[in-house]
Short mmCIF file of C-alpha atoms and ligand atoms in Angstrom, two decimals:
data_model
loop_
_atom_site.label_atom_id
_atom_site.label_comp_id
_atom_site.label_asym_id
_atom_site.label_seq_id
_atom_site.Cartn_x
_atom_site.Cartn_y
_atom_site.Cartn_z
CA MET A 1 93.52 -34.64 -50.35
CA THR A 2 91.84 -32.27 -47.64
CA LYS A 3 88.13 -31.92 -48.33
CA LYS A 4 87.11 -28.13 -48.16
CA PHE A 5 84.94 -25.58 -49.66
CA PRO A 6 86.28 -23.48 -52.65
CA ASN A 7 88.20 -20.35 -51.61
CA ASN A 8 85.86 -17.86 -53.02
CA PHE A 9 82.93 -19.32 -51.12
CA LEU A 10 80.68 -16.67 -49.49
CA TRP A 11 80.33 -17.68 -45.93
CA GLY A 12 78.04 -15.42 -43.78
CA GLY A 13 74.77 -14.80 -42.13
CA ALA A 14 71.47 -13.23 -42.88
CA THR A 15 68.86 -10.98 -41.20
CA ALA A 16 66.04 -8.85 -42.34
CA ALA A 17 65.32 -5.11 -41.42
CA ASN A 18 61.81 -5.81 -40.11
CA GLN A 19 63.01 -8.48 -37.53
CA VAL A 20 66.33 -7.01 -36.45
CA GLU A 21 66.45 -3.20 -36.83
CA GLY A 22 63.72 -1.95 -34.60
CA ALA A 23 63.40 1.80 -34.47
CA TRP A 24 60.11 1.42 -36.36
CA ASN A 25 59.17 5.15 -35.93
CA ILE A 26 62.58 6.83 -35.91
CA ASP A 27 64.27 9.21 -38.28
CA GLY A 28 61.25 9.58 -40.60
CA ARG A 29 60.55 5.82 -41.14
CA GLY A 30 56.93 5.28 -42.29
CA PRO A 31 54.78 2.42 -40.88
CA ALA A 32 55.04 -0.94 -42.52
CA THR A 33 52.96 -4.05 -42.52
CA SER A 34 55.51 -5.88 -40.06
CA ASP A 35 54.78 -3.28 -37.50
CA THR A 36 51.22 -4.70 -37.02
CA ALA A 37 52.56 -8.31 -36.48
CA ARG A 38 51.57 -9.40 -32.93
CA ALA A 39 53.44 -12.03 -30.91
CA VAL A 40 51.94 -15.52 -30.85
CA ASN A 41 51.14 -17.19 -27.48
CA PRO A 42 53.93 -19.60 -26.63
CA GLU A 43 51.29 -22.44 -26.44
CA ASP A 44 50.43 -21.79 -30.01
CA ARG A 45 53.92 -21.76 -31.38
CA LYS A 46 53.20 -24.53 -33.99
CA THR A 47 50.34 -22.76 -35.49
CA MET A 48 52.31 -19.56 -36.51
CA GLY A 49 51.12 -16.04 -35.67
CA GLU A 50 47.91 -14.52 -36.70
CA GLU A 51 49.35 -11.53 -38.62
CA PHE A 52 51.70 -13.93 -40.66
CA ILE A 53 49.15 -16.44 -41.80
CA LYS A 54 45.70 -14.93 -41.56
CA PRO A 55 44.55 -12.59 -44.21
CA MET A 56 44.44 -8.98 -42.87
CA THR A 57 41.34 -6.75 -42.89
CA LEU A 58 41.45 -2.97 -42.88
CA GLU A 59 39.92 -2.90 -39.53
CA ARG A 60 42.44 -4.95 -37.83
CA LEU A 61 45.27 -3.20 -39.62
CA LYS A 62 43.94 0.20 -38.25
CA ALA A 63 43.40 -1.16 -34.66
CA ALA A 64 47.00 -2.39 -34.59
CA LEU A 65 48.54 0.86 -35.78
CA ASP A 66 46.46 2.75 -33.10
CA ASP A 67 47.59 0.17 -30.48
CA LYS A 68 50.46 1.65 -28.62
CA GLU A 69 50.40 -0.78 -25.74
CA GLY A 70 50.16 -4.34 -27.56
CA LEU A 71 52.96 -6.78 -28.11
CA TYR A 72 54.43 -5.99 -31.52
CA PRO A 73 57.96 -7.19 -31.15
CA LYS A 74 59.13 -6.32 -34.79
CA ARG A 75 58.73 -2.54 -33.59
CA TRP A 76 61.81 -3.02 -31.45
CA GLY A 77 63.63 -5.96 -33.08
CA SER A 78 67.00 -6.58 -31.78
CA ASP A 79 67.92 -2.85 -31.92
CA PHE A 80 70.33 -3.39 -34.78
CA TYR A 81 69.49 0.29 -35.84
CA HIS A 82 71.41 1.42 -32.87
CA ARG A 83 73.92 -1.46 -32.38
CA TYR A 84 74.98 -2.19 -36.03
CA LYS A 85 78.56 -1.36 -35.34
CA GLU A 86 78.93 -3.89 -32.61
CA ASP A 87 77.00 -6.54 -34.48
CA ILE A 88 79.11 -6.03 -37.65
CA ALA A 89 82.30 -6.26 -35.47
CA LEU A 90 81.07 -9.68 -34.16
CA MET A 91 80.30 -10.75 -37.91
CA ALA A 92 83.96 -9.74 -38.72
CA GLU A 93 85.22 -11.60 -35.77
CA MET A 94 83.58 -14.74 -37.09
CA GLY A 95 85.27 -14.03 -40.42
CA PHE A 96 82.05 -13.47 -42.41
CA LYS A 97 82.61 -12.94 -46.23
CA THR A 98 79.17 -11.59 -46.75
CA TYR A 99 76.16 -10.41 -44.77
CA ARG A 100 72.61 -10.63 -45.96
CA LEU A 101 70.36 -7.73 -44.94
CA SER A 102 67.34 -6.02 -46.19
CA ILE A 103 66.43 -2.39 -46.77
CA SER A 104 63.26 -1.21 -45.13
CA TRP A 105 61.37 0.45 -48.10
CA SER A 106 59.54 2.79 -45.70
CA ARG A 107 62.81 4.10 -44.14
CA ILE A 108 63.59 5.41 -47.77
CA PHE A 109 60.11 6.23 -48.83
CA PRO A 110 57.90 6.52 -45.79
CA ASN A 111 54.65 6.26 -47.65
CA GLY A 112 56.00 4.47 -50.61
CA ASP A 113 54.94 6.67 -53.39
CA GLU A 114 56.86 9.88 -52.61
CA THR A 115 59.36 11.34 -55.35
CA GLU A 116 61.95 12.42 -52.91
CA PRO A 117 63.57 9.91 -50.51
CA ASN A 118 64.03 10.26 -46.77
CA GLU A 119 67.66 11.29 -46.39
CA ALA A 120 67.90 9.93 -42.88
CA GLY A 121 67.03 6.60 -44.02
CA LEU A 122 69.57 6.43 -46.94
CA ALA A 123 72.09 7.66 -44.50
CA PHE A 124 71.57 4.73 -42.17
CA TYR A 125 72.33 2.26 -44.85
CA ASP A 126 75.21 4.16 -46.03
CA ALA A 127 76.70 3.89 -42.52
CA VAL A 128 75.90 0.14 -42.37
CA PHE A 129 77.33 -0.59 -45.89
CA ASP A 130 80.61 1.59 -44.86
CA GLU A 131 81.00 -0.33 -41.67
CA LEU A 132 80.72 -3.69 -43.63
CA ASN A 133 83.20 -2.48 -46.25
CA LYS A 134 85.62 -1.46 -43.61
CA TYR A 135 85.87 -5.35 -42.67
CA GLY A 136 85.86 -6.51 -46.29
CA ILE A 137 82.24 -8.12 -45.84
CA GLU A 138 80.25 -8.07 -49.11
CA PRO A 139 76.59 -6.98 -48.47
CA LEU A 140 73.83 -9.10 -50.09
CA VAL A 141 70.87 -6.69 -50.08
CA THR A 142 67.13 -7.84 -50.13
CA LEU A 143 64.89 -4.92 -51.42
CA SER A 144 61.65 -6.44 -50.09
CA HIS A 145 61.60 -8.82 -47.07
CA TYR A 146 58.28 -9.27 -45.39
CA GLU A 147 57.53 -5.60 -44.98
CA PHE A 148 55.65 -3.06 -47.16
CA PRO A 149 54.68 0.60 -46.68
CA ILE A 150 51.35 0.74 -44.94
CA TYR A 151 50.27 3.72 -47.01
CA LEU A 152 50.45 1.63 -50.14
CA VAL A 153 48.13 -0.89 -48.58
CA THR A 154 45.41 1.68 -47.54
CA GLU A 155 45.80 3.96 -50.50
CA TYR A 156 46.55 1.57 -53.31
CA GLY A 157 45.55 -1.89 -52.19
CA GLY A 158 49.09 -3.45 -52.27
CA TRP A 159 50.69 -5.34 -55.07
CA LYS A 160 47.46 -6.15 -56.80
CA ASN A 161 47.69 -2.53 -58.05
CA ARG A 162 49.84 -2.19 -61.04
CA LYS A 163 50.99 1.29 -59.99
CA VAL A 164 52.97 -0.26 -57.03
CA ILE A 165 55.28 -1.43 -59.98
CA ASP A 166 56.48 2.09 -60.59
CA PHE A 167 56.90 2.94 -56.98
CA PHE A 168 59.05 -0.10 -56.38
CA VAL A 169 61.30 0.58 -59.48
CA HIS A 170 61.72 4.17 -58.28
CA TYR A 171 62.65 2.98 -54.70
CA ALA A 172 65.12 0.45 -56.36
CA LYS A 173 66.67 3.09 -58.66
CA THR A 174 67.27 5.27 -55.67
CA VAL A 175 69.15 2.75 -53.61
CA PHE A 176 71.03 1.25 -56.67
CA ASN A 177 72.24 4.98 -57.45
CA ARG A 178 72.97 5.72 -53.80
CA TYR A 179 74.88 2.55 -52.95
CA LYS A 180 76.71 2.12 -56.30
CA GLY A 181 80.13 0.76 -55.49
CA LYS A 182 79.21 -0.37 -52.06
CA VAL A 183 76.63 -3.01 -52.97
CA LYS A 184 76.76 -5.46 -55.86
CA TYR A 185 74.66 -8.41 -54.74
CA TRP A 186 70.89 -7.83 -54.58
CA LEU A 187 67.70 -9.92 -54.18
CA THR A 188 64.39 -8.43 -55.06
CA PHE A 189 61.59 -10.29 -53.13
CA ASN A 190 62.17 -12.50 -50.37
CA GLU A 191 60.48 -15.81 -50.45
CA ILE A 192 58.27 -14.55 -53.44
CA ASN A 193 56.50 -17.97 -53.67
CA ILE A 194 54.75 -17.82 -50.32
CA LEU A 195 52.71 -14.74 -51.15
CA GLY A 196 49.69 -17.02 -50.36
CA ILE A 197 50.80 -16.91 -46.71
CA THR A 198 52.46 -13.63 -46.42
CA GLY A 199 49.95 -11.93 -48.84
CA TYR A 200 49.62 -8.96 -46.29
CA LEU A 201 53.15 -8.80 -44.93
CA SER A 202 54.91 -8.77 -48.31
CA GLY A 203 52.25 -8.15 -50.78
CA GLY A 204 50.17 -5.54 -48.81
CA LEU A 205 46.92 -7.44 -49.80
CA LEU A 206 43.97 -7.23 -47.64
CA PHE A 207 41.12 -9.75 -47.71
CA GLU A 208 37.84 -8.42 -46.17
CA ASP A 209 36.09 -11.69 -46.19
CA GLY A 210 38.94 -13.33 -44.13
CA LYS A 211 39.83 -15.75 -47.15
CA LEU A 212 42.72 -15.65 -49.53
CA ASN A 213 41.65 -14.42 -52.99
CA LEU A 214 43.75 -16.52 -55.47
CA GLN A 215 42.91 -14.14 -58.31
CA GLU A 216 44.21 -11.19 -56.32
CA MET A 217 47.25 -13.17 -55.14
CA TYR A 218 48.43 -14.27 -58.64
CA GLN A 219 47.81 -10.83 -60.02
CA ALA A 220 50.05 -9.32 -57.23
CA ALA A 221 52.60 -12.06 -58.09
CA HIS A 222 52.68 -11.01 -61.57
CA HIS A 223 53.14 -7.35 -60.75
CA GLN A 224 56.11 -8.53 -58.58
CA PHE A 225 57.50 -10.53 -61.51
CA VAL A 226 57.45 -7.71 -63.71
CA ALA A 227 58.84 -5.26 -61.05
CA SER A 228 61.61 -7.71 -60.37
CA SER A 229 62.61 -8.00 -64.11
CA LEU A 230 62.53 -4.18 -64.57
CA VAL A 231 64.62 -3.80 -61.43
CA THR A 232 67.09 -6.40 -62.78
CA LYS A 233 67.28 -4.60 -66.07
CA LEU A 234 68.01 -1.37 -64.23
CA ALA A 235 70.66 -2.79 -62.04
CA HIS A 236 72.60 -4.14 -64.99
CA GLU A 237 72.34 -0.66 -66.77
CA LEU A 238 73.48 1.25 -63.71
CA ASP A 239 76.44 -0.94 -62.85
CA PRO A 240 77.58 -3.92 -64.93
CA GLU A 241 79.05 -5.19 -61.61
CA ASN A 242 75.68 -5.63 -60.16
CA LYS A 243 74.24 -9.20 -59.87
CA VAL A 244 70.43 -9.78 -59.14
CA GLY A 245 68.86 -13.00 -57.69
CA MET A 246 65.61 -14.19 -57.05
CA MET A 247 64.62 -15.74 -53.67
CA LEU A 248 62.39 -18.79 -53.20
CA ALA A 249 61.15 -20.65 -49.90
CA ARG A 250 62.26 -24.02 -51.03
CA MET A 251 60.28 -27.00 -49.61
CA GLU A 252 61.27 -30.32 -50.91
CA THR A 253 58.25 -32.56 -50.81
CA TYR A 254 58.38 -36.31 -50.61
CA PRO A 255 55.62 -38.55 -51.92
CA ALA A 256 54.43 -40.43 -48.65
CA THR A 257 54.52 -43.83 -50.43
CA CYS A 258 55.55 -45.06 -53.86
CA HIS A 259 51.93 -45.09 -54.86
CA PRO A 260 51.78 -43.22 -58.33
CA ASP A 261 49.01 -41.03 -57.12
CA ASP A 262 51.25 -39.75 -54.23
CA MET A 263 54.11 -39.20 -56.60
CA MET A 264 51.73 -37.13 -58.77
CA GLN A 265 50.62 -35.21 -55.79
CA ALA A 266 54.23 -34.37 -54.99
CA ILE A 267 54.73 -33.17 -58.60
CA HIS A 268 51.76 -30.74 -58.07
CA LYS A 269 53.24 -29.52 -54.85
CA ASP A 270 56.62 -28.96 -56.75
CA HIS A 271 54.93 -27.04 -59.23
CA GLU A 272 53.19 -24.70 -56.73
CA ASN A 273 56.68 -24.11 -55.33
CA LEU A 274 58.87 -23.89 -58.51
CA PHE A 275 56.39 -21.69 -60.56
CA PHE A 276 58.07 -18.62 -59.08
CA SER A 277 61.49 -19.65 -59.94
CA ASP A 278 60.46 -20.91 -63.33
CA VAL A 279 59.05 -17.53 -64.32
CA GLN A 280 62.08 -15.59 -62.71
CA VAL A 281 65.04 -17.86 -63.99
CA ARG A 282 63.54 -19.12 -67.25
CA GLY A 283 61.68 -15.87 -68.06
CA LYS A 284 58.34 -17.67 -69.01
CA TYR A 285 55.07 -18.72 -67.43
CA PRO A 286 55.33 -22.48 -67.35
CA SER A 287 52.60 -24.47 -69.23
CA TYR A 288 51.47 -26.41 -66.12
CA MET A 289 50.04 -23.22 -64.79
CA ASN A 290 47.50 -22.87 -67.56
CA ARG A 291 45.55 -25.79 -66.08
CA PHE A 292 45.84 -24.41 -62.54
CA PHE A 293 44.56 -20.98 -63.57
CA LYS A 294 41.68 -22.49 -65.59
CA GLU A 295 40.52 -24.65 -62.71
CA ASN A 296 40.79 -21.88 -60.28
CA ASN A 297 39.02 -19.28 -62.63
CA ILE A 298 42.12 -17.05 -62.55
CA THR A 299 42.56 -14.73 -65.37
CA LEU A 300 45.58 -12.58 -65.06
CA GLU A 301 45.70 -9.01 -66.44
CA VAL A 302 48.98 -9.00 -68.49
CA ALA A 303 49.98 -5.65 -70.07
CA GLU A 304 51.52 -5.43 -73.50
CA GLY A 305 55.24 -5.86 -73.16
CA ASP A 306 55.06 -7.65 -69.77
CA LEU A 307 55.94 -11.09 -71.25
CA ASP A 308 58.82 -9.64 -73.22
CA ILE A 309 60.22 -7.93 -70.13
CA LEU A 310 60.11 -11.25 -68.16
CA GLU A 311 61.76 -13.06 -70.84
CA LYS A 312 64.66 -10.50 -71.40
CA HIS A 313 65.50 -9.68 -67.89
CA THR A 314 65.92 -12.94 -65.87
CA VAL A 315 67.94 -13.26 -62.71
CA ASP A 316 71.78 -13.80 -62.60
CA PHE A 317 71.59 -16.34 -59.88
CA MET A 318 68.94 -18.13 -57.83
CA SER A 319 68.95 -18.03 -53.96
CA PHE A 320 66.64 -19.90 -51.51
CA SER A 321 65.90 -20.53 -47.89
CA TYR A 322 65.96 -24.12 -46.76
CA TYR A 323 64.69 -25.27 -43.42
CA MET A 324 62.78 -28.60 -43.60
CA THR A 325 61.07 -31.01 -46.02
CA SER A 326 57.55 -32.24 -46.14
CA VAL A 327 55.56 -35.31 -47.06
CA ILE A 328 52.51 -35.33 -49.16
CA ARG A 329 49.85 -38.02 -49.94
CA SER A 330 47.22 -37.90 -52.64
CA PRO A 331 43.76 -37.21 -50.98
CA LYS A 332 42.62 -40.43 -52.60
CA ASN A 333 45.01 -42.24 -50.16
CA GLN A 334 44.36 -40.32 -47.11
CA THR A 335 42.48 -41.44 -43.98
CA ASP A 336 39.88 -39.07 -42.45
CA GLU A 337 42.46 -38.09 -39.80
CA GLN A 338 45.06 -37.32 -42.44
CA LYS A 339 42.64 -35.19 -44.40
CA LEU A 340 42.01 -33.04 -41.30
CA ALA A 341 45.82 -32.82 -40.45
CA GLY A 342 46.48 -31.89 -44.12
CA ASN A 343 45.09 -28.49 -43.32
CA LEU A 344 48.28 -27.69 -41.16
CA ILE A 345 50.86 -25.84 -42.84
CA LEU A 346 53.82 -28.34 -42.01
CA GLY A 347 51.76 -31.40 -43.52
CA GLU A 348 52.44 -35.04 -42.63
CA ALA A 349 55.18 -36.10 -40.29
CA ASN A 350 58.15 -37.87 -41.77
CA PRO A 351 58.93 -41.00 -39.70
CA TYR A 352 62.50 -40.81 -40.69
CA LEU A 353 63.19 -37.28 -39.39
CA GLU A 354 63.35 -35.35 -36.22
CA ALA A 355 61.50 -31.94 -35.84
CA SER A 356 62.56 -28.75 -34.06
CA ASP A 357 60.61 -27.46 -31.04
CA TRP A 358 58.40 -25.59 -33.65
CA GLY A 359 57.71 -28.86 -35.63
CA TRP A 360 59.87 -28.16 -38.57
CA GLN A 361 61.29 -31.46 -39.85
CA ILE A 362 65.13 -31.38 -39.84
CA ASP A 363 66.53 -32.90 -43.10
CA PRO A 364 70.22 -32.24 -44.02
CA VAL A 365 70.16 -34.78 -46.95
CA GLY A 366 66.98 -33.00 -48.23
CA LEU A 367 69.39 -29.97 -48.86
CA ARG A 368 71.57 -32.10 -51.07
CA VAL A 369 68.39 -33.37 -52.92
CA THR A 370 67.22 -29.91 -53.42
CA LEU A 371 70.41 -28.50 -54.52
CA ASN A 372 70.68 -31.16 -57.10
CA LYS A 373 67.11 -30.75 -58.13
CA LEU A 374 67.36 -26.93 -58.48
CA TYR A 375 70.81 -26.92 -60.44
CA ASP A 376 69.59 -29.68 -62.81
CA ARG A 377 66.40 -27.69 -63.61
CA TYR A 378 68.02 -24.11 -63.93
CA GLN A 379 71.78 -24.34 -64.48
CA ILE A 380 72.54 -21.17 -62.98
CA PRO A 381 74.53 -20.42 -59.85
CA LEU A 382 72.68 -21.21 -56.49
CA PHE A 383 72.98 -19.43 -53.20
CA ILE A 384 71.65 -20.65 -49.82
CA VAL A 385 70.56 -17.40 -48.24
CA GLU A 386 68.70 -18.83 -45.15
CA ASN A 387 69.09 -22.09 -43.27
CA GLY A 388 69.24 -22.55 -39.52
CA LEU A 389 67.61 -23.86 -36.37
CA GLY A 390 65.03 -21.86 -34.21
CA ALA A 391 65.53 -23.13 -30.76
CA LEU A 392 65.05 -22.18 -27.04
CA ASP A 393 68.46 -21.15 -25.92
CA LYS A 394 69.52 -20.83 -22.24
CA LEU A 395 71.74 -18.11 -21.05
CA GLU A 396 73.82 -19.63 -18.25
CA GLU A 397 74.89 -17.76 -15.07
CA ASP A 398 78.28 -17.45 -16.20
CA GLY A 399 77.06 -15.70 -19.41
CA SER A 400 77.57 -18.79 -21.77
CA VAL A 401 75.05 -20.35 -24.21
CA HIS A 402 75.64 -23.94 -24.90
CA ASP A 403 73.89 -24.56 -28.27
CA GLN A 404 75.38 -27.85 -29.38
CA TYR A 405 72.07 -28.68 -30.98
CA ARG A 406 72.52 -25.75 -33.34
CA ILE A 407 76.13 -26.85 -34.26
CA ASP A 408 74.86 -30.38 -34.94
CA TYR A 409 72.26 -29.02 -37.26
CA LEU A 410 74.46 -26.65 -39.16
CA GLU A 411 77.17 -29.29 -39.33
CA LYS A 412 75.21 -31.79 -41.10
CA HIS A 413 73.74 -29.18 -43.53
CA ILE A 414 77.18 -27.95 -44.48
CA GLN A 415 78.38 -31.51 -45.05
CA GLU A 416 75.70 -32.11 -47.37
CA MET A 417 76.14 -28.85 -49.25
CA TYR A 418 79.69 -30.09 -49.68
CA GLU A 419 78.35 -33.31 -51.29
CA ALA A 420 76.29 -31.30 -53.54
CA ILE A 421 79.29 -29.23 -54.78
CA GLU A 422 81.08 -32.42 -55.43
CA ASP A 423 77.93 -33.59 -57.39
CA GLY A 424 78.65 -30.70 -59.77
CA VAL A 425 76.26 -28.00 -58.19
CA VAL A 426 77.59 -24.45 -58.45
CA LEU A 427 76.98 -22.86 -55.19
CA MET A 428 78.02 -19.19 -54.47
CA GLY A 429 77.65 -19.14 -50.79
CA TYR A 430 75.77 -19.70 -47.57
CA THR A 431 74.24 -17.29 -45.13
CA MET A 432 72.87 -18.68 -41.90
CA TRP A 433 69.55 -17.26 -41.00
CA GLY A 434 69.37 -14.91 -38.01
CA CYS A 435 73.09 -14.87 -37.18
CA ILE A 436 72.18 -12.36 -34.54
CA ASP A 437 69.13 -13.28 -32.60
CA LEU A 438 66.12 -11.51 -34.04
CA ILE A 439 62.22 -11.61 -33.89
CA SER A 440 60.75 -14.68 -35.59
CA ALA A 441 59.01 -13.85 -38.81
CA SER A 442 56.13 -16.36 -38.40
CA THR A 443 55.52 -16.09 -34.56
CA SER A 444 56.93 -12.71 -33.77
CA GLU A 445 58.65 -13.82 -30.70
CA MET A 446 62.27 -13.55 -29.44
CA SER A 447 62.30 -16.91 -27.89
CA LYS A 448 62.69 -18.73 -31.28
CA ARG A 449 66.43 -17.88 -31.56
CA TYR A 450 68.66 -18.73 -34.44
CA GLY A 451 71.87 -16.75 -33.78
CA PHE A 452 75.51 -17.34 -33.23
CA VAL A 453 75.02 -14.28 -31.05
CA TYR A 454 72.57 -14.10 -28.23
CA VAL A 455 70.53 -10.99 -27.72
CA ASP A 456 69.53 -10.38 -24.21
CA ALA A 457 65.91 -9.65 -24.62
CA ASP A 458 62.71 -11.47 -24.03
CA ASP A 459 59.53 -11.70 -25.88
CA GLN A 460 58.17 -8.49 -24.27
CA GLY A 461 61.31 -6.53 -25.36
CA ARG A 462 62.64 -6.52 -21.80
CA GLY A 463 66.41 -6.84 -21.16
CA SER A 464 69.76 -5.20 -21.77
CA PHE A 465 69.84 -6.15 -25.42
CA ASP A 466 73.61 -7.04 -24.83
CA ARG A 467 75.18 -9.29 -27.44
CA ILE A 468 76.66 -12.63 -26.05
CA ARG A 469 78.60 -15.12 -28.07
CA LYS A 470 77.20 -18.63 -28.03
CA ASP A 471 79.20 -21.84 -28.52
CA SER A 472 78.21 -21.86 -32.23
CA PHE A 473 79.85 -18.43 -32.59
CA TYR A 474 83.42 -20.02 -32.01
CA TRP A 475 82.36 -23.14 -33.85
CA TYR A 476 81.39 -21.05 -37.09
CA LYS A 477 84.52 -18.97 -36.83
CA GLU A 478 86.56 -22.19 -37.19
CA VAL A 479 84.40 -23.47 -40.11
CA ILE A 480 85.01 -20.29 -42.08
CA ALA A 481 88.73 -20.21 -41.24
CA SER A 482 89.13 -23.80 -42.44
CA GLN A 483 86.72 -23.60 -45.28
CA ALA A 484 84.90 -26.23 -43.45
CA ALA A 485 87.86 -28.70 -43.49
CA ASN A 486 87.48 -29.21 -39.76
CA ILE A 487 83.99 -30.76 -40.29
CA LEU A 488 84.53 -32.60 -43.51
CA LYS A 489 85.74 -36.11 -42.89
C1 BG6 B 501 62.02 -17.44 -43.64
C2 BG6 B 501 61.99 -15.90 -43.68
O1 BG6 B 501 60.73 -17.77 -44.00
O2 BG6 B 501 62.24 -18.06 -42.55
C3 BG6 B 501 62.68 -15.27 -42.53
O3 BG6 B 501 62.65 -15.35 -44.95
C4 BG6 B 501 62.26 -16.04 -41.23
O4 BG6 B 501 62.16 -13.99 -42.44
C5 BG6 B 501 62.84 -17.35 -41.38
O5 BG6 B 501 62.63 -15.46 -40.08
C6 BG6 B 501 62.57 -18.33 -40.27
O6 BG6 B 501 61.24 -18.22 -39.89
P1 BG6 B 501 60.66 -17.95 -38.46
O7 BG6 B 501 59.34 -17.95 -38.53
O8 BG6 B 501 61.27 -19.04 -37.58
O9 BG6 B 501 61.24 -16.59 -38.07
#
């Protein structure tokens, strides 16, 4: 019997407005947090960009907005705003069944708190969805992906303010109504669990003392949970066809040894990660967080009715990004050197794995592990909405890009996905991250490319922005056409 993926499997690719659209101040779009993200120095690549990781202050935010000369690559992205027709035609050529994209909130409500939307912003996404529908490509739309209207930061203090829930629900209602019949798959918050890192970008949180304030971060997360549930309720009421998912940055963490303390440390790490999906899928705050909140002096303000809303309006499916795995060791078992290294985001090196140029440890089997684990835990359909390899691609003189390393990476991950489906996991689809080259979220550079399609632009935004098919473009086309039968032995 030929091995292949199910016929209804949703193959495709993913992008986010803030990294691909550009046109940051065109047609009435208001400024968003992503517009203040400066590109990282190439020598500092493994440390991630300042604006991505470092808590933002009001002073730095204002300076960035006033800075018209600096290097803020997300302001120009890949110019999808003007080239979406060409990009969607390329997706159709590859045979995409779905395309994950996000809506820029400040394109629809430039400040975030208006009553009336910006018609030009709504019209842009209408045109994009019409173009997708023309080719039979199902849109999968994220409402909030690493950007947030700046006005809601300076005037309201971001997601730590409960009022933002109402603004978000109003924004969601506006787009649900407008795109009814054109979009049925929705995600609320991208990688909701890494608010600790993207507190400013996606949560609009400022920390004047330069440190992350856990109380504010978890309060903001609570508001996002409630907003997400309210929006899920609304989506179902407005159109029974709508399906809403949550989105987790999944990082499988292995214990460094079989020492029980290392195992316990890995469980703690898992709790940190799965807390967010536990709330959004199971509809309840998990009991293990009580201890964490107590030990960290966190007291959440939970309004009457909040817990009921969380319980009643859980998500229809769970989506997640998967790039790498990490290794953890109990502090009791760490050498001094390891304790120091423990401060690095990517953690300890796994001797069995290779890493990308950015230090992300490549682990295809880890994807099967995680699919099994998540499905065992939640028993709802899963969707891999991000996976891929950020690499330095070379455009040859004859206009080709030979990215065999990307093909190898994707092929191994897809093979493990197949194994997981055979294990019994219900997997809805797979959208490869950054199908058209775009600006990196963490380092705000163009050089870290993921795409099947090369965009002729450099880190400074110089270039023709022409689209060029890489070798992986033709490879993915074959994978989709054969339901991956060509790579499953
Ligand atoms: C995910 C984000 O964290 O990873 C994307 O949802 C991001 O926005 C992707 O682009 C890859 O990360 P990076 O930093 O390589 O762009």
